Coordinates of C-alpha atoms and ligand atoms in Angstrom, one line a residue:
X212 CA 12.2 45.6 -13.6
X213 CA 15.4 46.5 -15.9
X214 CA 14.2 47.2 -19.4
X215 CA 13.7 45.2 -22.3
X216 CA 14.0 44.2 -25.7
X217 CA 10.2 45.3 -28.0
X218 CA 8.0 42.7 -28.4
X219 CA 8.6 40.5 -31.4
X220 CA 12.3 41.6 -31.5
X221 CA 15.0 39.3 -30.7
X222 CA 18.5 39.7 -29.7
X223 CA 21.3 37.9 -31.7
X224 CA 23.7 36.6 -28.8
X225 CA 27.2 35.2 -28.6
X226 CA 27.6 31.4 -28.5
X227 CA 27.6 29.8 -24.8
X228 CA 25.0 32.3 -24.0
X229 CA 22.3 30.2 -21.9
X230 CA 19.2 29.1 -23.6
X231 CA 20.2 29.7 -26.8
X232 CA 17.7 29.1 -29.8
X233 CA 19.5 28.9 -33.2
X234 CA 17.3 31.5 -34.9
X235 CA 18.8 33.7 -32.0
X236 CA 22.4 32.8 -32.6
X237 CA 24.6 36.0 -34.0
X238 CA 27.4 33.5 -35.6
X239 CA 24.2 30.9 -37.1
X240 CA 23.1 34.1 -38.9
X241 CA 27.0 34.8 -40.0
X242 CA 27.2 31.6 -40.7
X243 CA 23.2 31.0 -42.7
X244 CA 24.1 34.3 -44.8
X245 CA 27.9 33.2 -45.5
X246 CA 26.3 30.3 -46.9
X247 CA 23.7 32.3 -49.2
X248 CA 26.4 35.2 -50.4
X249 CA 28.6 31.7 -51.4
X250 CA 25.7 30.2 -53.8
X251 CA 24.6 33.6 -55.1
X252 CA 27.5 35.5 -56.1
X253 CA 29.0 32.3 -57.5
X254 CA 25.3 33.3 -60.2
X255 CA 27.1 36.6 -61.0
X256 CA 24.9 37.9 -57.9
X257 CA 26.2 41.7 -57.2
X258 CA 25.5 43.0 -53.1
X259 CA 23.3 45.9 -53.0
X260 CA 22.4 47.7 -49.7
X261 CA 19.7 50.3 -49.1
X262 CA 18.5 52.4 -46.2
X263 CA 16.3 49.9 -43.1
X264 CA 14.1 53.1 -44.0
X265 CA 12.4 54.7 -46.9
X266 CA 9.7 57.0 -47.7
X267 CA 5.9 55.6 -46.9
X268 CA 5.1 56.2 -50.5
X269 CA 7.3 53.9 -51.6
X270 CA 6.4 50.9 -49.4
X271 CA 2.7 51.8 -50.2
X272 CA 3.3 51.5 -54.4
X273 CA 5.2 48.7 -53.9
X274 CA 3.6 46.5 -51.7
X275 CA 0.3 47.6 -52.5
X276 CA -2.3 49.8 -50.2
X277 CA -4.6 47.0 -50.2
X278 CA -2.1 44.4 -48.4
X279 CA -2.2 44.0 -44.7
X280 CA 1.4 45.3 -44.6
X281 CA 0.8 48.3 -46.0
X282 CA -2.6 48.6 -43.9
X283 CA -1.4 47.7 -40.7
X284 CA 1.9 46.3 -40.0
X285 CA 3.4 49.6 -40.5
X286 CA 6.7 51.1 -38.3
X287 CA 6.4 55.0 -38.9
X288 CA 9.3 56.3 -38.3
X289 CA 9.3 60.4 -36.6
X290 CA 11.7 62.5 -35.4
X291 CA 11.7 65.9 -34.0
X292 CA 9.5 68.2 -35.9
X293 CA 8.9 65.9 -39.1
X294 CA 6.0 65.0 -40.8
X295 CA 6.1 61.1 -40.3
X296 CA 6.7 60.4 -43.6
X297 CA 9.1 57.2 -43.6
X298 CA 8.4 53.7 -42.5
X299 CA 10.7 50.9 -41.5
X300 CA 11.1 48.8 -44.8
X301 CA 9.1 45.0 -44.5
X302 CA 10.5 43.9 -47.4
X303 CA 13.5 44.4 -49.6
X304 CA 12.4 44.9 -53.0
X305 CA 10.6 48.0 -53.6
X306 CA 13.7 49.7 -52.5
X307 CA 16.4 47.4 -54.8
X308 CA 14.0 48.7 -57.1
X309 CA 14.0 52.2 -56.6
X310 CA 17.6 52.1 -56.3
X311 CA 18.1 50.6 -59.7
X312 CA 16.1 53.6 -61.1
X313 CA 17.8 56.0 -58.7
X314 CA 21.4 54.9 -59.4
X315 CA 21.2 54.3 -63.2
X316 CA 21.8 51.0 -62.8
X317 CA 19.9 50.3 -66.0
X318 CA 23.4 51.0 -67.5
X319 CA 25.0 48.0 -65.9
X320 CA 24.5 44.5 -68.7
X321 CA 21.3 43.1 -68.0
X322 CA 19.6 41.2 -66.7
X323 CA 21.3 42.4 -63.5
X324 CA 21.4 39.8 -60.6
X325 CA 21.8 41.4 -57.0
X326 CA 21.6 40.1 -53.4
X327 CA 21.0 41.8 -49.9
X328 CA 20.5 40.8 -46.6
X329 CA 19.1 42.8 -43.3
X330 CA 16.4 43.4 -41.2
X331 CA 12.9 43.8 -42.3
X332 CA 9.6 45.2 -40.0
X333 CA 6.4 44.7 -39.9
X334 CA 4.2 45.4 -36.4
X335 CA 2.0 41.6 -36.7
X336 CA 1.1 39.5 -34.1
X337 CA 4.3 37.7 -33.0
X338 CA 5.1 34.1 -32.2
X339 CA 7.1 31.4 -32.6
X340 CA 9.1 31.7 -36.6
X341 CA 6.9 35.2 -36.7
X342 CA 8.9 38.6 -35.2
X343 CA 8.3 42.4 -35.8
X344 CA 11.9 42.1 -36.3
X345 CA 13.1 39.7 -38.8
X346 CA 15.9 38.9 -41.2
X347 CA 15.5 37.9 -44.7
X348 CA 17.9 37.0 -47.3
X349 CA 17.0 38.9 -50.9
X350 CA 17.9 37.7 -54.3
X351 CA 16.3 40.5 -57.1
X352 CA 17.2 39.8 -61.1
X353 CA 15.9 42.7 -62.7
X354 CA 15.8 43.8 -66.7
X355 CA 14.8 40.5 -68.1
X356 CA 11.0 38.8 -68.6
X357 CA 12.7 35.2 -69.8
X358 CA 11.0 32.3 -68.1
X359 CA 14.4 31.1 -68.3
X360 CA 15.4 33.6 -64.9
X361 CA 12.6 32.3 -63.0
X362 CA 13.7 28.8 -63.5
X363 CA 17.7 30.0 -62.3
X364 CA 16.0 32.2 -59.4
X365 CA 13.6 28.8 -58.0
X366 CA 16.6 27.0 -58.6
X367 CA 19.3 29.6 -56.8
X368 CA 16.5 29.5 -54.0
X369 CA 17.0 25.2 -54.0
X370 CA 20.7 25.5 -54.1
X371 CA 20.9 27.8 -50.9
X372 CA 19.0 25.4 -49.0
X373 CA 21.2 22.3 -50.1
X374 CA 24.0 24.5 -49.0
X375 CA 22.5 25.3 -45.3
X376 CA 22.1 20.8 -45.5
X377 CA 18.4 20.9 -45.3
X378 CA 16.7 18.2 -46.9
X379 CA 13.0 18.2 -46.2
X380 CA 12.0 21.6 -48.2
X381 CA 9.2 21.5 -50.7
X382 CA 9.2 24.3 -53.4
X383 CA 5.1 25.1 -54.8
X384 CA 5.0 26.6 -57.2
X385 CA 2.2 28.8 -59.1
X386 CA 1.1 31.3 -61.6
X387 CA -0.8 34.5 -60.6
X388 CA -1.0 35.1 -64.5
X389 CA -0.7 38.9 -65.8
X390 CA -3.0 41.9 -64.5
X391 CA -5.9 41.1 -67.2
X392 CA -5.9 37.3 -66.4
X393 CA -6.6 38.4 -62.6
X394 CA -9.3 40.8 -63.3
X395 CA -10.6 37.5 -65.0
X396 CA -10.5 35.7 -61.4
X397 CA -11.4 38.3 -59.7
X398 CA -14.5 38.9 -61.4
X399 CA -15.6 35.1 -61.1
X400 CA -14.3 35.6 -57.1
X401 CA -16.3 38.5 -57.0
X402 CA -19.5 37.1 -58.3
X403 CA -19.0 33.9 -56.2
X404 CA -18.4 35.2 -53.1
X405 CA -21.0 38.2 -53.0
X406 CA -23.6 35.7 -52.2
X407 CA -22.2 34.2 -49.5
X408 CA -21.1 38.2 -48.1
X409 CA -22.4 37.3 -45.0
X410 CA -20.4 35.0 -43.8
X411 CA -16.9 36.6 -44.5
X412 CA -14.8 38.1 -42.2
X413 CA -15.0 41.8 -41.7
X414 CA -11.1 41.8 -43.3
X415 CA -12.6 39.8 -46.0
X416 CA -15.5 41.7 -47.0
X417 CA -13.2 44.5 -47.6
X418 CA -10.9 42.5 -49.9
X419 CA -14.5 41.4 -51.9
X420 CA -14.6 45.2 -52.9
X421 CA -10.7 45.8 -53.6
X422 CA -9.2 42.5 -54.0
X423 CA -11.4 39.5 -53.9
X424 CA -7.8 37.2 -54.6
X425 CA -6.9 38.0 -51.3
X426 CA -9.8 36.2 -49.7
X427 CA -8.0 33.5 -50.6
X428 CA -5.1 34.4 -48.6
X429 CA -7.1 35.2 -45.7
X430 CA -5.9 33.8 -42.1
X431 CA -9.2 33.7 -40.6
X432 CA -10.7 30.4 -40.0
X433 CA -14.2 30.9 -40.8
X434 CA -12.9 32.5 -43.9
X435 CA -10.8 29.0 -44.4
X436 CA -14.2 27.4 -43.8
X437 CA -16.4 28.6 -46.5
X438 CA -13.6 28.6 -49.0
X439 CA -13.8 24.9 -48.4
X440 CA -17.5 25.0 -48.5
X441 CA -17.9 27.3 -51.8
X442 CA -15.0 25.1 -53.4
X443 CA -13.3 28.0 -55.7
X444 CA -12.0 27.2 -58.8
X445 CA -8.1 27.7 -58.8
X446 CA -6.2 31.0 -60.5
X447 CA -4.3 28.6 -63.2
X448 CA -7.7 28.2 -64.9
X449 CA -7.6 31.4 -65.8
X450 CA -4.0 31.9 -67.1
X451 CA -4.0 33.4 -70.7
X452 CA -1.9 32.1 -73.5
X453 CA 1.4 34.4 -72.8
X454 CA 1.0 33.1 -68.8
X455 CA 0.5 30.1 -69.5
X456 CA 3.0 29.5 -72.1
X457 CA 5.3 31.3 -69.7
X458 CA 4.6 29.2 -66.8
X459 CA 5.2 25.5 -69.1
X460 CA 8.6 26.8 -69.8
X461 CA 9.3 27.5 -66.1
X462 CA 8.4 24.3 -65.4
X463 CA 10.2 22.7 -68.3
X464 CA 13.7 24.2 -66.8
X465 CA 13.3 23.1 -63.8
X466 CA 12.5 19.3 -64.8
X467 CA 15.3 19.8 -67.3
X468 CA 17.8 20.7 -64.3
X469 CA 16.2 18.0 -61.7
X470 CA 14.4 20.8 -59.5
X471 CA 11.7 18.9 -57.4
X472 CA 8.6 21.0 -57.7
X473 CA 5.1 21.0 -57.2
X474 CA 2.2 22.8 -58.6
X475 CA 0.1 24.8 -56.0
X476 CA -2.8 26.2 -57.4
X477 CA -3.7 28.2 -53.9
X478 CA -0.2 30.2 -53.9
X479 CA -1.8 33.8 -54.5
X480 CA 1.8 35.9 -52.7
X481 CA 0.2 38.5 -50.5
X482 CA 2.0 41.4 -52.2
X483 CA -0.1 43.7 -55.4
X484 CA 3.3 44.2 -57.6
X485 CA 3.5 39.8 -58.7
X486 CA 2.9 38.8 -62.1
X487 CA 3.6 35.5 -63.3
X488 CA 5.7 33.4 -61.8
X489 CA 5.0 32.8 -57.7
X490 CA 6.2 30.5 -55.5
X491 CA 7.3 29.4 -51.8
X492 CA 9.7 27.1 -50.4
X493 CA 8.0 25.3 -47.2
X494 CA 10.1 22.8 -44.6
X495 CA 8.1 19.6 -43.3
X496 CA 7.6 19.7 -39.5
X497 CA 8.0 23.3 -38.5
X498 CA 4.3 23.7 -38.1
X499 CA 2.0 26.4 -39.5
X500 CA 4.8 29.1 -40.2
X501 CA 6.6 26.1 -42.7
X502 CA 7.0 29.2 -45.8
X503 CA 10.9 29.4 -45.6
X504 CA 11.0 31.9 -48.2
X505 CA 9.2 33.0 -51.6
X506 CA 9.6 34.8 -54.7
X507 CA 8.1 35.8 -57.9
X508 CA 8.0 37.9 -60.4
X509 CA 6.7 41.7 -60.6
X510 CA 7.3 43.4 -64.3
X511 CA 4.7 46.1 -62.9
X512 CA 6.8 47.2 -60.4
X513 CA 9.1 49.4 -61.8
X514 CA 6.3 51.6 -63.4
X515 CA 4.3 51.6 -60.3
X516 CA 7.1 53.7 -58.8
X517 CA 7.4 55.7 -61.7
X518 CA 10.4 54.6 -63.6
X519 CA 10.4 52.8 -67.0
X520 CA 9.0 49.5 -67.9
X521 CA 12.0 46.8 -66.0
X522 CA 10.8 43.2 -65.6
X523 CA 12.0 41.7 -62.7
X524 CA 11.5 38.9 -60.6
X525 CA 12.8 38.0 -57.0
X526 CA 13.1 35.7 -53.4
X527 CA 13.4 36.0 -49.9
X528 CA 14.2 34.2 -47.2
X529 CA 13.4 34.6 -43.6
X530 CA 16.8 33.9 -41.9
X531 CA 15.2 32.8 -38.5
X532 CA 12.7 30.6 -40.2
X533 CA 15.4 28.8 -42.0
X534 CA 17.4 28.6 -38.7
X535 CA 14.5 26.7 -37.2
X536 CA 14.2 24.4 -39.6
X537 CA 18.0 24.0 -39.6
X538 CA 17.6 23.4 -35.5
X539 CA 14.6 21.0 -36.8
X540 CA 16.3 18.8 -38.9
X541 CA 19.5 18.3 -35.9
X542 CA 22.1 19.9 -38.3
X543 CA 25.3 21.1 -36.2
X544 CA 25.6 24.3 -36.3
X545 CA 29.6 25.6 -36.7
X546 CA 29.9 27.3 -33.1
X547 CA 32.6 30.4 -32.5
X548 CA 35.4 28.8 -31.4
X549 CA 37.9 29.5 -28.4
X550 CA 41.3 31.0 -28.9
X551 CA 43.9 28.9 -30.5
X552 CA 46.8 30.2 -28.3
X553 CA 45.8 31.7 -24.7
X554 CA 48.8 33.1 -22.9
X555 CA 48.9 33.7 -18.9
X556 CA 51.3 35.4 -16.9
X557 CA 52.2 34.0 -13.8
X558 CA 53.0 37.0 -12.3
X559 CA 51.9 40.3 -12.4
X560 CA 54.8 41.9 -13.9
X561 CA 54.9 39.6 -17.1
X562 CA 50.8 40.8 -18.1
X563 CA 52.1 42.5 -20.4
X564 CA 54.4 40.8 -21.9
X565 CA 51.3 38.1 -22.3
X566 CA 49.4 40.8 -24.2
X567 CA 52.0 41.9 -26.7
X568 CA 52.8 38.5 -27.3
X569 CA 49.2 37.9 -28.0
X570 CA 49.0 41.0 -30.6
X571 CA 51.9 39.3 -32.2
X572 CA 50.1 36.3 -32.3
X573 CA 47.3 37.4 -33.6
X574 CA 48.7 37.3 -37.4
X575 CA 48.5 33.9 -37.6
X576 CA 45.7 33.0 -34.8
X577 CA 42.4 33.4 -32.9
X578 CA 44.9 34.7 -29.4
X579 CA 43.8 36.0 -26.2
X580 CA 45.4 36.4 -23.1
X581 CA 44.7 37.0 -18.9
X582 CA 44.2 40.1 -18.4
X583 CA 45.4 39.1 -14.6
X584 CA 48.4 36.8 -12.9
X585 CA 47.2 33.2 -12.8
X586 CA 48.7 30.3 -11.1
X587 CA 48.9 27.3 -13.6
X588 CA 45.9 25.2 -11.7
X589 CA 43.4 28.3 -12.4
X590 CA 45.5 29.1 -16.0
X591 CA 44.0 26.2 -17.3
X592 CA 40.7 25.9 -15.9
X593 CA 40.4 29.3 -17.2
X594 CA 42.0 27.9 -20.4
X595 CA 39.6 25.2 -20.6
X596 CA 35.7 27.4 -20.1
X597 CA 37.0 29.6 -23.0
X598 CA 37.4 26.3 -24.9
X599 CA 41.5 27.6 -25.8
X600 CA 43.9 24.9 -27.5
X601 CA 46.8 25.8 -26.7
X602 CA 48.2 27.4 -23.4
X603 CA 51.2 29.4 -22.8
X604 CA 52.5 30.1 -20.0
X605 CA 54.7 33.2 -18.6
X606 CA 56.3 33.1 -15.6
X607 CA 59.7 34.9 -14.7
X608 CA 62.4 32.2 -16.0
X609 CA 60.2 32.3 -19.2
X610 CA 59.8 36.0 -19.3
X611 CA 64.0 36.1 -18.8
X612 CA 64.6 32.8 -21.5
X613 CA 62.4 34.8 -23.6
X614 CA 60.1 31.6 -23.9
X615 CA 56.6 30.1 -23.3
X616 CA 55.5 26.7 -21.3
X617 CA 53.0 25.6 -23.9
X618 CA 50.1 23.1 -23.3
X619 CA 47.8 21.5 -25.7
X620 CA 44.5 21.0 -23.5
X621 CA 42.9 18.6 -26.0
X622 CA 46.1 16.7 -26.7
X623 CA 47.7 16.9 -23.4
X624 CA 51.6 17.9 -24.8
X625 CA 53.8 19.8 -23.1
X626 CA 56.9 21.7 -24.7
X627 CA 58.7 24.6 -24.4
X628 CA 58.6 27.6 -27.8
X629 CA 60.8 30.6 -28.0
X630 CA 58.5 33.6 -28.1
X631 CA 60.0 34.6 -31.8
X632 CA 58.6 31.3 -33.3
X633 CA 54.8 32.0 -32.0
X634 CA 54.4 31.7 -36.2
X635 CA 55.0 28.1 -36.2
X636 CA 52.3 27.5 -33.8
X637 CA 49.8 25.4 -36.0
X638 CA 46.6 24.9 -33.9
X639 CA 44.5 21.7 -34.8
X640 CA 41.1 22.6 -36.1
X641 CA 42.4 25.8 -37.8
Ligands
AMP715 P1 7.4 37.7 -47.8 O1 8.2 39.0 -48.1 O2 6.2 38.0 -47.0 O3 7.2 36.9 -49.0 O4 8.3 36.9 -46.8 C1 9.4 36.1 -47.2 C2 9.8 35.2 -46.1 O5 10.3 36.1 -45.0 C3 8.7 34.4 -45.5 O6 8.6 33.2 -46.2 C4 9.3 34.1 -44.1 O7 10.3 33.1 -44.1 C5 9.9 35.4 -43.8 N1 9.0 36.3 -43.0 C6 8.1 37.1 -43.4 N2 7.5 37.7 -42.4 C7 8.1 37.3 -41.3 C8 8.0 37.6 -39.9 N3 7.1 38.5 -39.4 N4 8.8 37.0 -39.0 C9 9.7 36.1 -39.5 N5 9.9 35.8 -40.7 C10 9.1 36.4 -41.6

């Protein structure tokens, strides 16, 4: 059998390839991030690009070494004769961060808004909205701890999703407080779930000794089950007065603006670096992998790597989850279209004389043209599979009149064009 693609990779293919799923679509990707890049630098968002890899240590201080990511969704990446030191990166922000430190971009007015977009990796269990390969879309506003930025960010995150037409998307929103409010929780976690030991999950009897919030988090269902059994008392009850106060004025922008949101006491974001500010945008009718996207805030971050105190606070989307709930909703995707002007010779000779027209053409329109002799029956079937508007035709008394036999195959009309006014040519549909 011919080789393929790794598992939980996808391809991104040209338009009219068969069986085509949105999320696998190169121009609904072009078309999804066009969309997000329109919204976010019209915030003052700034692009920012950084290496697809980056040292382990990095991932592992900023995700956190207690997050499944970091403990085994992994890529190492070796090459000859190296130590294995790199991963593939599974999320953007750690290394926006680092490259703030790295670049100096502390210099640059605060609070400083940039955006990225690219694949991201992490080796889980693949299916359906769930990949090894994905595609997020990153928004990162770092040097500023005003509730204020969290409002714009949930809201930037609303506005990108108004712009891709989707209409049934939910934001929840939460508050994992600040690190001593946590130890709070986890304490009362820690004390109400060591009884009940037991019946937790092997995962989740590790987390009860590192991390009893991310119980919480856990996918297992028998963890689910006890959780409803146990009924635990939500993070928000434990915000302090800072948090707290933080997370009423969040909430105050948003109503101010007209931002539909709902509290979700159970958001607890899988990643060590949040403080504050956490939430997740889901889509009805997608099914169990409904989190479009999420964000929070993460003011530890920047010291956990070793650079100065930088609040910061940032969202991604996964681009094939929105796709699918794009595809979900029945909203047309704008498809790569044919050539405007398609030129055939009719005789071998006068090829290329077809091409170099088509070069000419090609300051002022989408032109192709047959790479061999056609006779006008087969010129415009040919014409028509490619989906071109106009045809033009070459044969000799055209190639000696210096003209073109032109065709509109959606209109029908037939005239005649001198080759030197190709420039007027003005396809319908742009
Ligand atoms: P996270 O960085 O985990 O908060 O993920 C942000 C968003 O990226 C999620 O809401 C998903 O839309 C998307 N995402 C995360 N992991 C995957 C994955 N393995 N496959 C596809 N999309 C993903």
């Amino acid at each position: 059998m011919a080789l393929q693609r790794p598992k939980g990779t996808n391809d991104l293919l040209p338009d009219g390839s068969p069986k085509l799923e949105a999320f696998a679509r190169a121009s609904a990707h072009e078309w999804l991030i066009g969309k997000a890049r329109g919204v976010l630098e019209r915030a003052g968002a700034q692009r920012i690009d950084t290496p697809v890899f980056e040292e382990a240590e990095l991932v592992k201080r900023g995700v956190g070494g207690s997050t499944d990511i970091v403990r085994k969704e992994m890529f190492t990446v070796y090459y000859f004769g190296d130590h294995g030191g790199y991963v593939l990166r599974p999320e953007g922000t750690a290394s926006i961060v680092r490259a703030y430190l790295e670049n100096g971009l502390k210099q640059l007015p605060a609070p400083l808004k940039l955006w990225t977009s690219g694949p991201m990796f992490r080796a889980e269990r693949h299916q359906k909205g769930r990949y090894r390969q994905f595609h997020q879309v990153d928004y990162e506003v770092l040097g500023s701890a005003d509730p204020l930025v969290d409002a714009e960010a949930i809201a930037l995150m609303v506005d990108v999703v108004r712009a891709l037409g989707l209409r049934g998307v939910h934001v929840k929103l939460g508050s994992i407080g600040d690190p001593e409010d946590r130890e709070r929780y986890n304490a009362y976690l820690r004390e109400l779930f060591t009884p009940h030991e037991a019946r937790l999950s092997d995962d989740s009897r590790e987390r009860l000794a590192r991390n009893p919030m991310r119980i919480l988090d856990s996918k297992s269902a028998g963890d689910q089950e006890l959780l409803q059994d146990i009924g635990v008392r939500p993070m928000l009850d434990f915000l302090g007065e800072e948090a707290g106060a933080h997370f009423a004025q969040v909430q105050d922008y948003l109503k101010d603006w007209g931002v539909g949101f709902e509290i979700d006491p159970s958001i607890v974001r899988g990643l060590d670096y949040y403080r504050r500010t956490a939430w997740e945008l889901h889509a009805e009718g997608i099914g169990a992998k409904s989190a479009l996207g999420g964000g929070g805030r993460y003011d530890g971050l920047s010291e956990g790597l070793g650079g100065g105190a930088v609040p910061g606070i940032g969202w991604a989307f996964g681009i094939e989850r929105l796709l699918l709930a794009v595809e979900q909703e029945g909203i047309e995707l704008p498809r790569a279209g044919g050539p405007q002007l398609y030129l055939v010779a009719l005789d071998e000779e006068n090829v290329p004389l077809a091409a170099r027209l088509a070069a000419q053409a090609r300051a002022y329109l989408r032109a192709e043209f047959a790479y061999r002799a056609l006779k006008p029956g087969s010129a415009f079937k040919d014409a028509e599979r490619r989906g071109a508007v106009w045809v033009g035709l070459i044969g000799s008394e055209e190639a000696a009149q210096g003209t073109l036999s032109l065709k509109n195959m959606q209109t029908g009309e037939q005239r005649t064009l001198a080759q030197s006014e190709l420039g007027s040519l003005t396809p319908p549909n742009g």
